[in-house]
PDB file of C-alpha atoms in Angstrom:
ATOM      1  CA  UNK A   1     -91.307 -19.999   7.711  1.00 56.00           C
ATOM      2  CA  UNK A   2     -90.938 -21.675   4.441  1.00 58.00           C
ATOM      3  CA  UNK A   3     -93.211 -19.785   2.977  1.00 59.00           C
ATOM      4  CA  UNK A   4     -91.523 -16.701   4.033  1.00 63.00           C
ATOM      5  CA  UNK A   5     -88.339 -17.800   2.057  1.00 66.00           C
ATOM      6  CA  UNK A   6     -90.089 -19.275  -0.859  1.00 66.00           C
ATOM      7  CA  UNK A   7     -92.134 -15.657  -0.748  1.00 70.00           C
ATOM      8  CA  UNK A   8     -88.705 -13.561  -0.676  1.00 65.00           C
ATOM      9  CA  UNK A   9     -87.069 -15.804  -3.682  1.00 66.00           C
ATOM     10  CA  UNK A  10     -90.059 -15.576  -5.578  1.00 63.00           C
ATOM     11  CA  UNK A  11     -89.991 -11.418  -5.138  1.00 62.00           C
ATOM     12  CA  UNK A  12     -86.245 -11.317  -5.885  1.00 61.00           C
ATOM     13  CA  UNK A  13     -86.423 -13.373  -9.092  1.00 61.00           C
ATOM     14  CA  UNK A  14     -89.262 -10.761 -10.287  1.00 63.00           C
ATOM     15  CA  UNK A  15     -87.550  -7.853 -10.467  1.00 59.00           C
ATOM     16  CA  UNK A  16     -88.566  -5.808 -13.624  1.00 59.00           C
ATOM     17  CA  UNK A  17     -85.489  -3.804 -13.931  1.00 65.00           C
ATOM     18  CA  UNK A  18     -83.229  -4.458 -16.972  1.00 68.00           C
ATOM     19  CA  UNK A  19     -79.830  -5.688 -16.687  1.00 71.00           C
ATOM     20  CA  UNK A  20     -77.865  -3.233 -18.193  1.00 76.00           C
ATOM     21  CA  UNK A  21     -75.163  -4.690 -20.523  1.00 77.00           C
ATOM     22  CA  UNK A  22     -71.514  -3.297 -20.060  1.00 85.00           C
ATOM     23  CA  UNK A  23     -70.369  -4.669 -23.458  1.00 88.00           C
ATOM     24  CA  UNK A  24     -70.982  -6.404 -26.464  1.00 88.00           C
ATOM     25  CA  UNK A  25     -70.648 -10.219 -26.500  1.00 90.00           C
ATOM     26  CA  UNK A  26     -67.042 -11.532 -27.289  1.00 91.00           C
ATOM     27  CA  UNK A  27     -67.045 -12.323 -30.917  1.00 90.00           C
ATOM     28  CA  UNK A  28     -65.819 -15.892 -31.603  1.00 90.00           C
ATOM     29  CA  UNK A  29     -63.874 -16.063 -35.458  1.00 88.00           C
ATOM     30  CA  UNK A  30     -65.052 -18.872 -37.617  1.00 87.00           C
ATOM     31  CA  UNK A  31     -62.383 -20.735 -36.838  1.00 90.00           C
ATOM     32  CA  UNK A  32     -63.335 -21.397 -33.423  1.00 90.00           C
ATOM     33  CA  UNK A  33     -60.191 -19.962 -31.651  1.00 92.00           C
ATOM     34  CA  UNK A  34     -60.959 -18.218 -28.309  1.00 92.00           C
ATOM     35  CA  UNK A  35     -59.178 -14.834 -28.670  1.00 93.00           C
ATOM     36  CA  UNK A  36     -58.761 -12.434 -26.104  1.00 94.00           C
ATOM     37  CA  UNK A  37     -61.995  -9.973 -26.126  1.00 94.00           C
ATOM     38  CA  UNK A  38     -61.836  -7.093 -29.003  1.00 94.00           C
ATOM     39  CA  UNK A  39     -64.253  -4.490 -28.426  1.00 92.00           C
ATOM     40  CA  UNK A  40     -64.061  -3.419 -31.877  1.00 92.00           C
ATOM     41  CA  UNK A  41     -64.984  -6.669 -33.409  1.00 92.00           C
ATOM     42  CA  UNK A  42     -67.634  -7.301 -30.952  1.00 93.00           C
ATOM     43  CA  UNK A  43     -69.098  -4.156 -31.742  1.00 93.00           C
ATOM     44  CA  UNK A  44     -68.577  -4.939 -35.437  1.00 92.00           C
ATOM     45  CA  UNK A  45     -70.833  -8.216 -35.120  1.00 93.00           C
ATOM     46  CA  UNK A  46     -73.365  -6.909 -32.777  1.00 91.00           C
ATOM     47  CA  UNK A  47     -73.579  -4.346 -35.541  1.00 90.00           C
ATOM     48  CA  UNK A  48     -74.078  -6.856 -38.350  1.00 91.00           C
ATOM     49  CA  UNK A  49     -76.064  -8.865 -36.396  1.00 90.00           C
ATOM     50  CA  UNK A  50     -78.737  -6.063 -36.246  1.00 88.00           C
ATOM     51  CA  UNK A  51     -78.513  -5.010 -40.242  1.00 87.00           C
ATOM     52  CA  UNK A  52     -78.991  -8.862 -40.961  1.00 83.00           C
ATOM     53  CA  UNK A  53     -81.804  -9.720 -38.594  1.00 80.00           C
ATOM     54  CA  UNK A  54     -83.914  -8.377 -40.944  1.00 74.00           C
ATOM     55  CA  UNK A  55     -82.294  -9.443 -44.586  1.00 77.00           C
ATOM     56  CA  UNK A  56     -81.838 -13.115 -43.514  1.00 72.00           C
ATOM     57  CA  UNK A  57     -78.566 -13.218 -44.559  1.00 81.00           C
ATOM     58  CA  UNK A  58     -76.093 -15.796 -43.437  1.00 87.00           C
ATOM     59  CA  UNK A  59     -72.873 -13.275 -43.524  1.00 89.00           C
ATOM     60  CA  UNK A  60     -70.020 -13.670 -41.442  1.00 90.00           C
ATOM     61  CA  UNK A  61     -68.362 -10.690 -39.750  1.00 93.00           C
ATOM     62  CA  UNK A  62     -64.783  -9.483 -40.863  1.00 92.00           C
ATOM     63  CA  UNK A  63     -64.336  -5.944 -40.704  1.00 92.00           C
ATOM     64  CA  UNK A  64     -66.519  -2.376 -40.028  1.00 93.00           C
ATOM     65  CA  UNK A  65     -65.727   0.992 -40.248  1.00 92.00           C
ATOM     66  CA  UNK A  66     -68.112   3.376 -38.259  1.00 91.00           C
ATOM     67  CA  UNK A  67     -68.499   6.190 -40.988  1.00 91.00           C
ATOM     68  CA  UNK A  68     -70.837   8.628 -38.627  1.00 90.00           C
ATOM     69  CA  UNK A  69     -72.816   8.169 -35.265  1.00 90.00           C
ATOM     70  CA  UNK A  70     -75.453   6.416 -37.492  1.00 92.00           C
ATOM     71  CA  UNK A  71     -73.662   5.005 -40.607  1.00 93.00           C
ATOM     72  CA  UNK A  72     -71.313   2.154 -40.919  1.00 93.00           C
ATOM     73  CA  UNK A  73     -69.698   0.364 -43.448  1.00 93.00           C
ATOM     74  CA  UNK A  74     -69.477  -3.568 -43.068  1.00 94.00           C
ATOM     75  CA  UNK A  75     -66.937  -6.422 -44.842  1.00 93.00           C
ATOM     76  CA  UNK A  76     -68.400  -9.832 -44.427  1.00 92.00           C
ATOM     77  CA  UNK A  77     -67.544 -12.608 -46.307  1.00 89.00           C
ATOM     78  CA  UNK A  78     -70.011 -12.700 -49.004  1.00 88.00           C
ATOM     79  CA  UNK A  79     -70.502  -8.535 -49.294  1.00 90.00           C
ATOM     80  CA  UNK A  80     -69.746  -5.310 -48.450  1.00 91.00           C
ATOM     81  CA  UNK A  81     -72.538  -3.020 -47.422  1.00 92.00           C
ATOM     82  CA  UNK A  82     -73.344   0.203 -45.932  1.00 92.00           C
ATOM     83  CA  UNK A  83     -75.930   0.690 -43.239  1.00 93.00           C
ATOM     84  CA  UNK A  84     -77.504   3.536 -41.751  1.00 93.00           C
ATOM     85  CA  UNK A  85     -79.679   3.815 -38.406  1.00 94.00           C
ATOM     86  CA  UNK A  86     -83.202   4.861 -38.648  1.00 91.00           C
ATOM     87  CA  UNK A  87     -84.573   6.989 -35.919  1.00 91.00           C
ATOM     88  CA  UNK A  88     -88.021   6.530 -36.718  1.00 91.00           C
ATOM     89  CA  UNK A  89     -88.061   2.451 -36.759  1.00 88.00           C
ATOM     90  CA  UNK A  90     -85.140   2.468 -34.432  1.00 88.00           C
ATOM     91  CA  UNK A  91     -83.491   0.082 -36.223  1.00 89.00           C
ATOM     92  CA  UNK A  92     -80.522  -0.316 -38.528  1.00 90.00           C
ATOM     93  CA  UNK A  93     -81.461  -0.461 -42.266  1.00 91.00           C
ATOM     94  CA  UNK A  94     -79.174  -1.543 -45.282  1.00 91.00           C
ATOM     95  CA  UNK A  95     -78.431   1.855 -47.787  1.00 91.00           C
ATOM     96  CA  UNK A  96     -76.712  -0.648 -50.065  1.00 89.00           C
ATOM     97  CA  UNK A  97     -75.027  -3.943 -50.393  1.00 89.00           C
ATOM     98  CA  UNK A  98     -73.322  -5.628 -53.286  1.00 87.00           C
ATOM     99  CA  UNK A  99     -71.662  -8.909 -53.244  1.00 88.00           C
ATOM    100  CA  UNK A 100     -67.902  -9.267 -53.933  1.00 86.00           C
ATOM    101  CA  UNK A 101     -68.312 -11.058 -57.376  1.00 84.00           C
ATOM    102  CA  UNK A 102     -69.743  -7.653 -58.538  1.00 84.00           C
ATOM    103  CA  UNK A 103     -67.234  -5.461 -57.917  1.00 84.00           C
ATOM    104  CA  UNK A 104     -65.032  -4.767 -60.976  1.00 82.00           C
ATOM    105  CA  UNK A 105     -61.329  -4.150 -59.374  1.00 82.00           C
ATOM    106  CA  UNK A 106     -59.960  -3.388 -56.365  1.00 83.00           C
ATOM    107  CA  UNK A 107     -61.274  -0.098 -54.841  1.00 87.00           C
ATOM    108  CA  UNK A 108     -59.230   3.078 -55.058  1.00 86.00           C
ATOM    109  CA  UNK A 109     -58.889   5.795 -52.936  1.00 88.00           C
ATOM    110  CA  UNK A 110     -60.594   9.514 -53.510  1.00 85.00           C
ATOM    111  CA  UNK A 111     -60.084  12.192 -51.328  1.00 78.00           C
ATOM    112  CA  UNK A 112     -60.693  10.684 -47.717  1.00 78.00           C
ATOM    113  CA  UNK A 113     -62.610   7.675 -48.722  1.00 85.00           C
ATOM    114  CA  UNK A 114     -62.491   4.741 -50.889  1.00 89.00           C
ATOM    115  CA  UNK A 115     -64.496   4.261 -54.381  1.00 89.00           C
ATOM    116  CA  UNK A 116     -66.133   1.444 -55.580  1.00 88.00           C
ATOM    117  CA  UNK A 117     -66.929   0.293 -58.791  1.00 86.00           C
ATOM    118  CA  UNK A 118     -69.448  -2.589 -59.328  1.00 83.00           C
ATOM    119  CA  UNK A 119     -71.447  -3.749 -62.087  1.00 78.00           C
ATOM    120  CA  UNK A 120     -75.426  -4.819 -60.931  1.00 68.00           C
ATOM    121  CA  UNK A 121     -78.111  -6.280 -62.533  1.00 59.00           C
ATOM    122  CA  UNK A 122     -80.569  -4.192 -60.692  1.00 52.00           C
ATOM    123  CA  UNK A 123     -81.242  -0.854 -58.976  1.00 50.00           C
ATOM    124  CA  UNK A 124     -82.009  -1.762 -55.308  1.00 51.00           C
ATOM    125  CA  UNK A 125     -84.357   1.590 -55.481  1.00 50.00           C
ATOM    126  CA  UNK A 126     -86.177   0.522 -58.544  1.00 52.00           C
ATOM    127  CA  UNK A 127     -87.978  -2.459 -57.974  1.00 50.00           C
ATOM    128  CA  UNK A 128     -89.114  -3.382 -61.878  1.00 50.00           C
ATOM    129  CA  UNK A 129     -85.252  -3.176 -62.793  1.00 49.00           C
ATOM    130  CA  UNK A 130     -84.603  -6.287 -61.363  1.00 49.00           C
ATOM    131  CA  UNK A 131     -86.424  -7.899 -64.565  1.00 52.00           C
ATOM    132  CA  UNK A 132     -84.198  -6.705 -66.953  1.00 52.00           C
ATOM    133  CA  UNK A 133     -81.329  -8.291 -67.119  1.00 54.00           C
ATOM    134  CA  UNK A 134     -78.685  -5.470 -68.263  1.00 57.00           C
ATOM    135  CA  UNK A 135     -75.564  -5.015 -66.156  1.00 62.00           C
ATOM    136  CA  UNK A 136     -75.012  -1.451 -65.347  1.00 72.00           C
ATOM    137  CA  UNK A 137     -72.008   0.040 -64.231  1.00 78.00           C
ATOM    138  CA  UNK A 138     -72.367   2.034 -60.578  1.00 80.00           C
ATOM    139  CA  UNK A 139     -70.190   3.806 -58.400  1.00 84.00           C
ATOM    140  CA  UNK A 140     -70.292   3.723 -54.530  1.00 86.00           C
ATOM    141  CA  UNK A 141     -68.192   6.209 -52.254  1.00 87.00           C
ATOM    142  CA  UNK A 142     -67.163   5.449 -48.678  1.00 88.00           C
ATOM    143  CA  UNK A 143     -65.817   8.333 -46.769  1.00 88.00           C
ATOM    144  CA  UNK A 144     -63.872   8.253 -43.980  1.00 86.00           C
ATOM    145  CA  UNK A 145     -62.862  10.532 -41.113  1.00 85.00           C
ATOM    146  CA  UNK A 146     -59.212  10.145 -41.322  1.00 87.00           C
ATOM    147  CA  UNK A 147     -56.874   9.084 -43.978  1.00 88.00           C
ATOM    148  CA  UNK A 148     -55.276   6.308 -41.606  1.00 90.00           C
ATOM    149  CA  UNK A 149     -58.835   4.835 -41.199  1.00 89.00           C
ATOM    150  CA  UNK A 150     -58.971   4.859 -45.200  1.00 89.00           C
ATOM    151  CA  UNK A 151     -55.728   3.029 -45.498  1.00 91.00           C
ATOM    152  CA  UNK A 152     -57.083   0.557 -43.236  1.00 91.00           C
ATOM    153  CA  UNK A 153     -60.446  -0.251 -44.366  1.00 90.00           C
ATOM    154  CA  UNK A 154     -58.930  -0.321 -48.074  1.00 90.00           C
ATOM    155  CA  UNK A 155     -56.458  -2.883 -46.887  1.00 91.00           C
ATOM    156  CA  UNK A 156     -59.086  -5.135 -45.107  1.00 90.00           C
ATOM    157  CA  UNK A 157     -61.217  -4.857 -48.298  1.00 89.00           C
ATOM    158  CA  UNK A 158     -58.328  -5.741 -50.121  1.00 88.00           C
ATOM    159  CA  UNK A 159     -57.286  -9.143 -48.399  1.00 89.00           C
ATOM    160  CA  UNK A 160     -60.957 -10.073 -48.583  1.00 87.00           C
ATOM    161  CA  UNK A 161     -61.297  -8.931 -52.341  1.00 84.00           C
ATOM    162  CA  UNK A 162     -58.293 -11.301 -53.089  1.00 83.00           C
ATOM    163  CA  UNK A 163     -59.245 -14.237 -50.850  1.00 83.00           C
ATOM    164  CA  UNK A 164     -62.848 -14.061 -52.800  1.00 80.00           C
ATOM    165  CA  UNK A 165     -61.056 -13.739 -56.346  1.00 75.00           C
ATOM    166  CA  UNK A 166     -58.595 -16.640 -55.121  1.00 77.00           C
ATOM    167  CA  UNK A 167     -61.357 -18.924 -54.036  1.00 69.00           C
ATOM    168  CA  UNK A 168     -63.586 -18.422 -57.514  1.00 61.00           C
ATOM    169  CA  UNK A 169     -60.364 -19.196 -58.967  1.00 58.00           C
ATOM    170  CA  UNK A 170     -60.275 -22.661 -57.442  1.00 46.00           C
ATOM    171  CA  UNK A 171     -63.553 -23.715 -58.005  1.00 45.00           C
TER     172      UNK A 171
END
């Protein structure tokens, strides 16, 4: 009798089916205050986790905007980045990433997106250029689908940019 019970428990604990996750885990902000579940923040934190898994960054999620089904623009506490989903490798990869200190001025609205001007020591696509210390100006365009999304992203970017510059001013 006991063996049948143990066999039954053993059988039910070894189910090979995967558990279907209905939603992403709750995003708990850096202040550690638990707030009501927000699916947008949870999705953004999940996307950032997928991106930084391969980059070994310690960034904290701040805001994101889905540009297409396979690309997203993410703001963290240290950088802004554009990531795209690679169907071949089945993972998110970083198309470009820039820390806030390299951004020259607050991004501006152009067409239906924002234009970011930054200076950088190296071009991420040319490995040898990192040894040459010439700073170059580059421009990145982030195109969004609606003007409301563009305004929201610009507002969040400005808040983050001002916070970083104030923090840099006190150190």
